[in-house]
Amino acid sequence: MYKMTFILIALLLAISPAKAQEITIADIWETYSFYPNYVPGFNFMNDGVRYSVKEGNRIVTYKITDGQIDGQIFSTDEINFSSYTFNSDESKIILETESESIYRRSSKANYYLYDRKSKSLKQLSDKGKQSYPNFDHSGQKVAFARDNNLFIKDMRTQKERAITTDGKFNAVINGSADWVYEEEFAMSQAYQWSPDGQQIAYIRFDESDVKEFTMTNYRGDLYPEYETFKYPKAGEKNAEVSVHIYDLESAKTIKVLVKGGDIYIPRVKWKSNDELIITKMNRYQNHLELLCYNTAKKSLKTVFEEKNEYFIDLHDNMTFLDKDQFLWTSDESGFNHIHVKTFGSKKSKQLTKGDYDVTKVYGMDKSGWIYFQAAKESATQRGIYKVSLSGEMVELNPHIGSNSAQFSGTYQYFVNTFSKAGQPPVFEVYETRSKKRIRVIEDNAVLTEKLADMNLSDQGFFDFTTPEGTRLEG
């Protein structure tokens, strides 16, 4: 919504006085005369050549190369679902119904589980709405959060097991983020299955001593609603956080002691079945540590550390390469770049180099190519690239301007979204290796033609240097 509003404002500012009177608020907000056509996100299938789409109350697949319908995965008259998620082998589907928001990123809903082989559709739980359901590796168990506690549902026995029982509103939260973590670290789910599905690591928030804040909620009714929740203002006490690991076979939970005073634990990620990587940050967010907890040895040690005089931007760009190495993005060189780091060592290799920022990492294929977006040519542009583990860099950039990509699961194809000043977004499919354009999904030609017929003022870009020596774009 923000991007759309920005585009509309930019169009108004660019129109010369001679034409300004021809555009009205009604043109923009009632008839949407300048609203570009968008393409919804692609849910790529594992084969990398098909994608799935929700159409009404069914899920169908299309071929990425020609956009022709390929088949139907699911259809129902029993429920009205709003979104869906596959398990790892796409044999089962989680369907979301009756969703309601909690805060910015958190929500709860009634979920259903569909088995494609048996064609059975069953409700996940009838004991209240749930949040963040996730299959284990086998696809036979689903973990979810409800009422500040964590649960597991066994699809074979249909039995529901509570992992935690001490969850309480405005006191203790298990497996879900508190308000601060939603806002500061863009997270809502705070648990993760181990690769073999035998353990669940989760973050526990004890916000008993956090002060409360009352917010007025205007939901369109005659009278507003008042909500009181835990809200630590600057300098006030945060929730006390700790990491716990639940073992399914023994049904026991161990607490991972993370030493420190006023700290954040914004991420947990399994490196292997017996190694959990815990991200720890100080409250100033300028000192980051990666801690490794070994469940077999019951040992905790710091395996990586990063400090910054001002601020460290938290990200999810950690990809494990082998036993000791991992991909990591950092601006330690003065610009944000992709590095190969080594656990327990200061050894580091910078894969991308130059006076530019890597703005987004899309992932890595089986051959070791890392795909990313960067402002390489200019701070006002975004291009698509790939880099190998040896540092070889290849440009995939289809256009000069702003490009963003969504890659198929095998990285064989990508959907590129391109726009620039005066050019509405264009959506195209490319073959990654050859960089050949396969087809145009949407080019917004009608809107482009409409803009061309208007007396728009010329647009230009420039740069300047501040007295402090900082180069800025204008």
Short mmCIF file of C-alpha atoms in Angstrom, two decimals, residues 11-418:
data_model
loop_
_atom_site.label_atom_id
_atom_site.label_comp_id
_atom_site.label_asym_id
_atom_site.label_seq_id
_atom_site.Cartn_x
_atom_site.Cartn_y
_atom_site.Cartn_z
CA LEU A 11 2.62 11.11 -10.56
CA LEU A 12 0.76 14.10 -9.19
CA LEU A 13 3.96 15.99 -8.45
CA ALA A 14 5.27 15.31 -11.96
CA ILE A 15 2.22 16.74 -13.75
CA SER A 16 2.62 20.23 -15.14
CA PRO A 17 0.18 22.99 -14.09
CA ALA A 18 -1.45 22.86 -17.54
CA LYS A 19 -2.62 19.30 -16.92
CA ALA A 20 -2.94 19.23 -13.15
CA GLN A 21 -6.59 20.30 -13.21
CA GLU A 22 -7.47 17.27 -15.35
CA ILE A 23 -6.66 14.85 -12.55
CA THR A 24 -8.98 14.74 -9.59
CA ILE A 25 -8.94 12.94 -6.29
CA ALA A 26 -11.79 10.83 -7.68
CA ASP A 27 -9.57 9.69 -10.57
CA ILE A 28 -7.09 8.37 -8.06
CA TRP A 29 -9.14 7.01 -5.17
CA GLU A 30 -12.59 6.31 -6.65
CA THR A 31 -12.04 5.11 -10.22
CA TYR A 32 -8.39 4.10 -9.64
CA SER A 33 -7.47 5.46 -13.06
CA PHE A 34 -3.76 5.36 -12.23
CA TYR A 35 -3.75 2.08 -10.35
CA PRO A 36 -1.33 -0.38 -12.05
CA ASN A 37 -2.13 -4.07 -12.44
CA TYR A 38 -0.17 -6.32 -10.12
CA VAL A 39 0.63 -10.03 -10.18
CA PRO A 40 0.21 -11.96 -6.92
CA GLY A 41 3.17 -13.85 -5.50
CA PHE A 42 4.01 -17.21 -7.05
CA ASN A 43 3.82 -20.33 -4.90
CA PHE A 44 6.41 -22.38 -6.78
CA MET A 45 6.14 -26.16 -6.55
CA ASN A 46 9.14 -28.37 -5.71
CA ASP A 47 9.68 -29.32 -9.37
CA GLY A 48 10.55 -25.70 -10.17
CA VAL A 49 8.44 -25.56 -13.34
CA ARG A 50 4.96 -25.22 -11.86
CA TYR A 51 3.31 -22.88 -9.39
CA SER A 52 0.08 -23.10 -7.43
CA VAL A 53 -2.68 -20.51 -7.12
CA LYS A 54 -5.74 -20.21 -4.90
CA GLU A 55 -8.82 -19.71 -7.08
CA GLY A 56 -11.96 -19.46 -5.04
CA ASN A 57 -12.11 -22.54 -2.85
CA ARG A 58 -9.64 -24.61 -4.84
CA ILE A 59 -5.90 -24.80 -5.48
CA VAL A 60 -4.74 -25.22 -9.06
CA THR A 61 -1.30 -25.43 -10.68
CA TYR A 62 0.06 -23.62 -13.73
CA LYS A 63 3.15 -24.03 -15.88
CA ILE A 64 5.57 -21.18 -15.37
CA THR A 65 6.71 -21.21 -19.02
CA ASP A 66 3.34 -20.61 -20.69
CA GLY A 67 0.93 -19.78 -17.86
CA GLN A 68 -1.40 -22.62 -18.85
CA ILE A 69 -3.34 -24.51 -16.18
CA ASP A 70 -1.68 -27.82 -15.32
CA GLY A 71 -4.01 -29.44 -12.79
CA GLN A 72 -6.08 -29.18 -9.64
CA ILE A 73 -4.58 -30.02 -6.25
CA PHE A 74 -7.48 -29.32 -3.90
CA SER A 75 -11.12 -28.29 -3.97
CA THR A 76 -13.69 -28.09 -1.20
CA ASP A 77 -17.22 -26.99 -0.37
CA GLU A 78 -16.77 -27.65 3.35
CA ILE A 79 -14.70 -24.59 4.30
CA ASN A 80 -13.76 -21.17 2.97
CA PHE A 81 -9.98 -20.91 3.25
CA SER A 82 -7.94 -17.73 2.83
CA SER A 83 -4.41 -19.16 2.47
CA TYR A 84 -2.57 -22.47 2.36
CA THR A 85 0.85 -24.01 3.08
CA PHE A 86 2.38 -27.28 1.85
CA ASN A 87 4.58 -29.58 3.90
CA SER A 88 8.10 -30.31 2.60
CA ASP A 89 7.11 -33.03 0.08
CA GLU A 90 3.79 -31.36 -0.85
CA SER A 91 1.78 -34.39 0.27
CA LYS A 92 -0.18 -32.40 2.87
CA ILE A 93 -1.63 -28.91 3.09
CA ILE A 94 -2.45 -26.55 5.98
CA LEU A 95 -5.51 -24.41 5.19
CA GLU A 96 -6.27 -21.18 7.04
CA THR A 97 -9.84 -20.07 7.80
CA GLU A 98 -11.46 -17.29 9.86
CA SER A 99 -8.19 -15.47 10.43
CA GLU A 100 -8.00 -12.45 12.72
CA SER A 101 -5.06 -10.12 13.35
CA ILE A 102 -3.51 -9.63 16.76
CA TYR A 103 -0.79 -7.05 16.15
CA ARG A 104 1.16 -6.04 13.03
CA ARG A 105 2.42 -9.53 12.09
CA SER A 106 0.68 -11.87 14.52
CA SER A 107 -2.65 -13.53 13.89
CA LYS A 108 -4.76 -16.52 14.85
CA ALA A 109 -7.18 -18.65 12.85
CA ASN A 110 -8.94 -21.98 12.55
CA TYR A 111 -6.77 -24.34 10.52
CA TYR A 112 -7.52 -27.53 8.61
CA LEU A 113 -5.18 -30.29 7.46
CA TYR A 114 -5.60 -31.93 4.09
CA ASP A 115 -3.91 -35.21 3.11
CA ARG A 116 -3.57 -35.38 -0.67
CA LYS A 117 -3.15 -39.16 -0.72
CA SER A 118 -6.14 -40.09 1.44
CA LYS A 119 -8.04 -36.92 0.42
CA SER A 120 -9.05 -36.41 4.06
CA LEU A 121 -9.78 -32.96 5.49
CA LYS A 122 -9.61 -32.56 9.27
CA GLN A 123 -9.60 -29.64 11.65
CA LEU A 124 -6.29 -29.02 13.38
CA SER A 125 -7.91 -28.28 16.75
CA ASP A 126 -11.38 -27.47 18.05
CA LYS A 127 -10.18 -25.95 21.33
CA GLY A 128 -9.71 -22.40 20.13
CA LYS A 129 -7.98 -20.56 17.30
CA GLN A 130 -4.33 -21.35 16.66
CA SER A 131 -1.23 -19.52 15.42
CA TYR A 132 1.78 -20.51 13.28
CA PRO A 133 1.07 -24.21 12.53
CA ASN A 134 4.05 -26.04 11.03
CA PHE A 135 4.61 -29.63 9.89
CA ASP A 136 7.57 -31.63 11.11
CA HIS A 137 9.92 -33.27 8.60
CA SER A 138 7.74 -36.38 8.25
CA GLY A 139 4.54 -34.41 7.72
CA GLN A 140 2.84 -36.49 10.41
CA LYS A 141 2.95 -33.94 13.24
CA VAL A 142 1.97 -30.28 13.39
CA ALA A 143 3.14 -27.83 16.04
CA PHE A 144 1.16 -24.69 16.78
CA ALA A 145 0.67 -21.94 19.37
CA ARG A 146 -2.52 -21.14 21.28
CA ASP A 147 -3.19 -19.01 24.35
CA ASN A 148 0.54 -18.37 24.92
CA ASN A 149 1.37 -22.10 24.92
CA LEU A 150 2.77 -24.58 22.38
CA PHE A 151 1.06 -27.79 21.22
CA ILE A 152 1.65 -30.75 18.91
CA LYS A 153 -1.04 -32.54 16.91
CA ASP A 154 -0.31 -36.10 15.72
CA MET A 155 -2.14 -36.56 12.43
CA ARG A 156 -2.11 -40.36 12.68
CA THR A 157 -3.65 -40.62 16.15
CA GLN A 158 -5.42 -37.23 16.06
CA LYS A 159 -4.17 -36.63 19.61
CA GLU A 160 -3.16 -33.17 20.79
CA ARG A 161 -0.28 -32.76 23.23
CA ALA A 162 0.65 -29.64 25.21
CA ILE A 163 4.35 -28.80 25.18
CA THR A 164 3.98 -25.92 27.64
CA THR A 165 1.31 -25.16 30.23
CA ASP A 166 2.54 -22.00 31.98
CA GLY A 167 1.50 -19.55 29.26
CA LYS A 168 -0.61 -16.67 30.52
CA PHE A 169 -1.83 -13.43 28.94
CA ASN A 170 0.36 -10.44 29.89
CA ALA A 171 2.67 -12.74 31.84
CA VAL A 172 4.33 -15.65 29.97
CA ILE A 173 4.49 -16.38 26.22
CA ASN A 174 5.81 -19.64 24.79
CA GLY A 175 6.69 -20.04 21.10
CA SER A 176 5.19 -16.72 19.98
CA ALA A 177 6.89 -13.32 19.94
CA ASP A 178 5.92 -10.49 22.24
CA TRP A 179 5.01 -7.05 20.88
CA VAL A 180 8.60 -5.78 20.99
CA TYR A 181 9.96 -8.64 18.88
CA GLU A 182 7.21 -8.20 16.31
CA GLU A 183 8.17 -4.56 15.86
CA GLU A 184 11.94 -4.65 16.39
CA PHE A 185 12.79 -7.96 14.69
CA ALA A 186 9.90 -8.61 12.26
CA MET A 187 9.02 -11.95 13.85
CA SER A 188 5.87 -13.53 15.24
CA GLN A 189 6.60 -17.29 15.36
CA ALA A 190 9.21 -18.10 18.00
CA TYR A 191 9.75 -21.86 17.66
CA GLN A 192 11.32 -24.26 15.18
CA TRP A 193 11.32 -28.01 14.53
CA SER A 194 14.64 -29.85 14.47
CA PRO A 195 15.48 -31.34 11.03
CA ASP A 196 14.48 -34.87 12.11
CA GLY A 197 11.29 -33.69 13.83
CA GLN A 198 12.31 -35.12 17.21
CA GLN A 199 12.80 -31.80 19.01
CA ILE A 200 11.27 -28.34 19.10
CA ALA A 201 13.27 -25.29 20.12
CA TYR A 202 11.26 -22.31 21.34
CA ILE A 203 11.71 -18.92 22.96
CA ARG A 204 9.96 -18.17 26.24
CA PHE A 205 9.06 -14.58 27.13
CA ASP A 206 8.49 -13.73 30.78
CA GLU A 207 6.88 -10.29 30.66
CA SER A 208 5.49 -10.34 34.20
CA ASP A 209 7.53 -7.29 35.23
CA VAL A 210 7.00 -5.33 32.01
CA LYS A 211 4.81 -2.26 32.42
CA GLU A 212 1.42 -2.10 30.71
CA PHE A 213 0.13 0.32 28.10
CA THR A 214 -3.46 0.93 27.04
CA MET A 215 -4.19 1.54 23.36
CA THR A 216 -7.41 2.74 21.74
CA ASN A 217 -8.54 0.52 18.87
CA TYR A 218 -10.88 2.00 16.29
CA ARG A 219 -12.50 -0.90 14.45
CA GLY A 220 -15.25 1.03 12.67
CA ASP A 221 -17.84 0.69 15.41
CA LEU A 222 -19.56 3.55 17.19
CA TYR A 223 -17.41 3.08 20.29
CA PRO A 224 -13.67 2.25 20.26
CA GLU A 225 -12.14 -0.68 22.13
CA TYR A 226 -9.38 -0.35 24.69
CA GLU A 227 -6.59 -2.90 24.78
CA THR A 228 -4.03 -3.16 27.57
CA PHE A 229 -0.84 -5.03 26.87
CA LYS A 230 2.80 -5.24 27.93
CA TYR A 231 4.74 -2.42 26.30
CA PRO A 232 8.28 -1.57 27.43
CA LYS A 233 9.09 2.02 26.57
CA ALA A 234 12.68 3.15 25.97
CA GLY A 235 14.78 2.42 29.04
CA GLU A 236 12.04 0.43 30.75
CA LYS A 237 12.25 -3.28 31.56
CA ASN A 238 11.95 -5.73 28.67
CA ALA A 239 10.64 -9.27 28.89
CA GLU A 240 13.13 -11.84 30.20
CA VAL A 241 13.82 -14.32 27.42
CA SER A 242 15.15 -17.87 27.49
CA VAL A 243 15.49 -20.72 25.02
CA HIS A 244 13.98 -24.16 25.66
CA ILE A 245 14.16 -27.46 23.79
CA TYR A 246 11.36 -30.02 23.99
CA ASP A 247 12.19 -33.65 23.21
CA LEU A 248 9.23 -35.57 21.78
CA GLU A 249 10.42 -39.05 22.76
CA SER A 250 11.07 -38.30 26.43
CA ALA A 251 8.41 -35.56 26.63
CA LYS A 252 10.92 -33.51 28.63
CA THR A 253 12.05 -29.91 28.24
CA ILE A 254 15.52 -28.54 28.86
CA LYS A 255 16.30 -24.87 29.42
CA VAL A 256 19.24 -23.39 27.56
CA LEU A 257 20.85 -20.88 29.89
CA VAL A 258 21.74 -17.76 27.92
CA LYS A 259 23.81 -15.55 30.17
CA GLY A 260 23.44 -11.79 30.03
CA GLY A 261 21.42 -8.96 31.47
CA ASP A 262 19.10 -6.95 29.27
CA ILE A 263 19.34 -9.00 26.06
CA TYR A 264 17.39 -10.02 22.97
CA ILE A 265 17.16 -13.50 21.47
CA PRO A 266 15.57 -12.70 18.09
CA ARG A 267 16.33 -15.97 16.28
CA VAL A 268 16.85 -19.71 16.84
CA LYS A 269 17.85 -22.02 13.98
CA TRP A 270 18.81 -25.68 13.90
CA LYS A 271 22.21 -26.34 12.32
CA SER A 272 21.80 -30.10 12.70
CA ASN A 273 19.72 -32.51 14.77
CA ASP A 274 21.90 -31.89 17.83
CA GLU A 275 23.11 -28.31 17.26
CA LEU A 276 20.94 -25.24 17.75
CA ILE A 277 22.22 -21.79 16.75
CA ILE A 278 20.89 -19.03 19.01
CA THR A 279 21.15 -15.36 18.00
CA LYS A 280 21.81 -13.09 20.96
CA MET A 281 21.93 -9.27 20.86
CA ASN A 282 22.42 -6.56 23.45
CA ARG A 283 19.71 -3.96 23.90
CA TYR A 284 21.67 -1.32 21.95
CA GLN A 285 21.68 -3.82 19.06
CA ASN A 286 25.31 -3.17 18.21
CA HIS A 287 26.73 -6.45 19.52
CA LEU A 288 25.57 -9.76 18.03
CA GLU A 289 26.58 -13.27 19.10
CA LEU A 290 25.76 -16.64 17.59
CA LEU A 291 25.67 -19.28 20.31
CA CYS A 292 25.71 -23.02 19.57
CA TYR A 293 23.95 -25.37 21.97
CA ASN A 294 24.84 -29.05 21.58
CA THR A 295 21.93 -31.18 22.80
CA ALA A 296 24.09 -34.32 23.08
CA LYS A 297 26.90 -32.67 25.07
CA LYS A 298 24.55 -30.17 26.77
CA SER A 299 27.12 -27.46 26.09
CA LEU A 300 26.71 -23.82 25.08
CA LYS A 301 29.44 -21.74 23.45
CA THR A 302 29.84 -18.60 21.36
CA VAL A 303 30.79 -19.54 17.78
CA PHE A 304 30.53 -16.16 16.04
CA GLU A 305 30.52 -12.52 17.10
CA GLU A 306 29.95 -9.21 15.35
CA LYS A 307 30.22 -5.69 16.75
CA ASN A 308 29.40 -2.28 15.31
CA GLU A 309 29.96 1.16 16.77
CA TYR A 310 26.37 2.11 15.97
CA PHE A 311 23.93 -0.62 14.96
CA ILE A 312 23.70 -4.15 13.52
CA ASP A 313 20.81 -4.79 11.16
CA LEU A 314 19.36 -8.20 12.02
CA HIS A 315 18.64 -10.46 9.02
CA ASP A 316 17.77 -14.04 8.05
CA ASN A 317 20.64 -14.50 5.58
CA MET A 318 22.37 -17.33 7.44
CA THR A 319 22.78 -20.46 5.29
CA PHE A 320 24.78 -23.44 6.54
CA LEU A 321 27.33 -24.70 3.99
CA ASP A 322 29.10 -27.56 5.79
CA LYS A 323 30.05 -28.48 9.32
CA ASP A 324 31.79 -25.20 10.07
CA GLN A 325 31.04 -22.66 7.32
CA PHE A 326 27.96 -20.53 6.71
CA LEU A 327 26.79 -17.68 4.49
CA TRP A 328 26.30 -14.34 6.22
CA THR A 329 25.60 -10.74 5.19
CA SER A 330 27.37 -7.89 6.95
CA ASP A 331 28.26 -4.22 6.40
CA GLU A 332 31.58 -4.60 8.23
CA SER A 333 33.40 -3.35 5.07
CA GLY A 334 31.26 -0.20 5.00
CA PHE A 335 28.76 -1.74 2.57
CA ASN A 336 26.43 -4.70 3.04
CA HIS A 337 27.97 -7.75 1.35
CA ILE A 338 27.78 -11.54 1.30
CA HIS A 339 30.45 -13.39 3.26
CA VAL A 340 31.47 -16.96 4.00
CA LYS A 341 32.11 -17.18 7.74
CA THR A 342 33.52 -20.02 9.84
CA PHE A 343 32.04 -21.04 13.18
CA GLY A 344 34.51 -20.73 16.02
CA SER A 345 37.02 -18.81 13.91
CA LYS A 346 37.70 -15.31 12.62
CA LYS A 347 38.25 -16.76 9.16
CA SER A 348 36.11 -14.93 6.60
CA LYS A 349 35.76 -14.67 2.82
CA GLN A 350 33.89 -11.79 1.19
CA LEU A 351 32.06 -12.97 -1.95
CA THR A 352 30.60 -9.66 -3.16
CA LYS A 353 32.78 -6.56 -3.18
CA GLY A 354 32.47 -2.90 -4.10
CA ASP A 355 30.96 0.41 -3.06
CA TYR A 356 27.39 -0.84 -3.13
CA ASP A 357 24.93 -2.71 -0.91
CA VAL A 358 23.44 -6.16 -1.28
CA THR A 359 19.80 -5.34 -0.56
CA LYS A 360 18.24 -8.81 -0.57
CA VAL A 361 19.43 -12.43 -0.64
CA TYR A 362 17.05 -14.82 -2.45
CA GLY A 363 18.83 -18.09 -1.69
CA MET A 364 21.33 -20.65 -2.95
CA ASP A 365 20.90 -23.44 -5.49
CA LYS A 366 22.39 -26.95 -5.34
CA SER A 367 25.41 -25.86 -7.38
CA GLY A 368 26.39 -23.23 -4.84
CA TRP A 369 25.26 -20.13 -6.72
CA ILE A 370 23.85 -17.45 -4.41
CA TYR A 371 21.12 -15.24 -5.89
CA PHE A 372 20.66 -11.69 -4.66
CA GLN A 373 19.46 -8.15 -5.34
CA ALA A 374 21.89 -5.23 -5.10
CA ALA A 375 22.15 -1.47 -5.69
CA LYS A 376 25.34 -2.06 -7.69
CA GLU A 377 24.94 0.49 -10.49
CA SER A 378 23.36 3.21 -8.42
CA ALA A 379 21.59 3.78 -5.12
CA THR A 380 18.47 4.57 -7.16
CA GLN A 381 18.57 1.23 -9.01
CA ARG A 382 18.15 -2.42 -8.07
CA GLY A 383 19.62 -5.27 -10.09
CA ILE A 384 19.53 -9.08 -9.90
CA TYR A 385 22.77 -11.04 -9.69
CA LYS A 386 24.30 -14.36 -8.70
CA VAL A 387 27.67 -15.12 -7.16
CA SER A 388 29.51 -18.42 -6.73
CA LEU A 389 31.32 -19.58 -3.61
CA SER A 390 34.57 -18.79 -5.43
CA GLY A 391 33.49 -15.18 -5.90
CA GLU A 392 32.51 -15.30 -9.60
CA MET A 393 29.66 -12.84 -10.17
CA VAL A 394 27.09 -12.91 -12.98
CA GLU A 395 24.54 -10.20 -13.76
CA LEU A 396 20.98 -11.40 -14.38
CA ASN A 397 19.63 -7.87 -14.51
CA PRO A 398 16.99 -7.63 -17.29
CA HIS A 399 16.45 -3.84 -17.17
CA ILE A 400 17.97 -0.57 -16.00
CA GLY A 401 15.82 0.64 -13.12
CA SER A 402 14.33 -1.20 -10.17
CA ASN A 403 14.23 -5.01 -10.44
CA SER A 404 13.07 -7.57 -7.91
CA ALA A 405 12.89 -11.32 -8.44
CA GLN A 406 11.11 -14.41 -7.23
CA PHE A 407 12.92 -17.64 -8.07
CA SER A 408 11.46 -21.08 -8.58
CA GLY A 409 12.43 -23.79 -6.10
CA THR A 410 15.16 -25.11 -8.42
CA TYR A 411 16.26 -21.60 -9.49
CA GLN A 412 15.66 -22.62 -13.11
CA TYR A 413 13.27 -19.69 -13.65
CA PHE A 414 12.53 -16.37 -12.01
CA VAL A 415 9.72 -13.85 -12.22
CA ASN A 416 11.16 -10.34 -12.52
CA THR A 417 9.26 -7.21 -11.51
CA PHE A 418 10.63 -4.08 -13.16
#
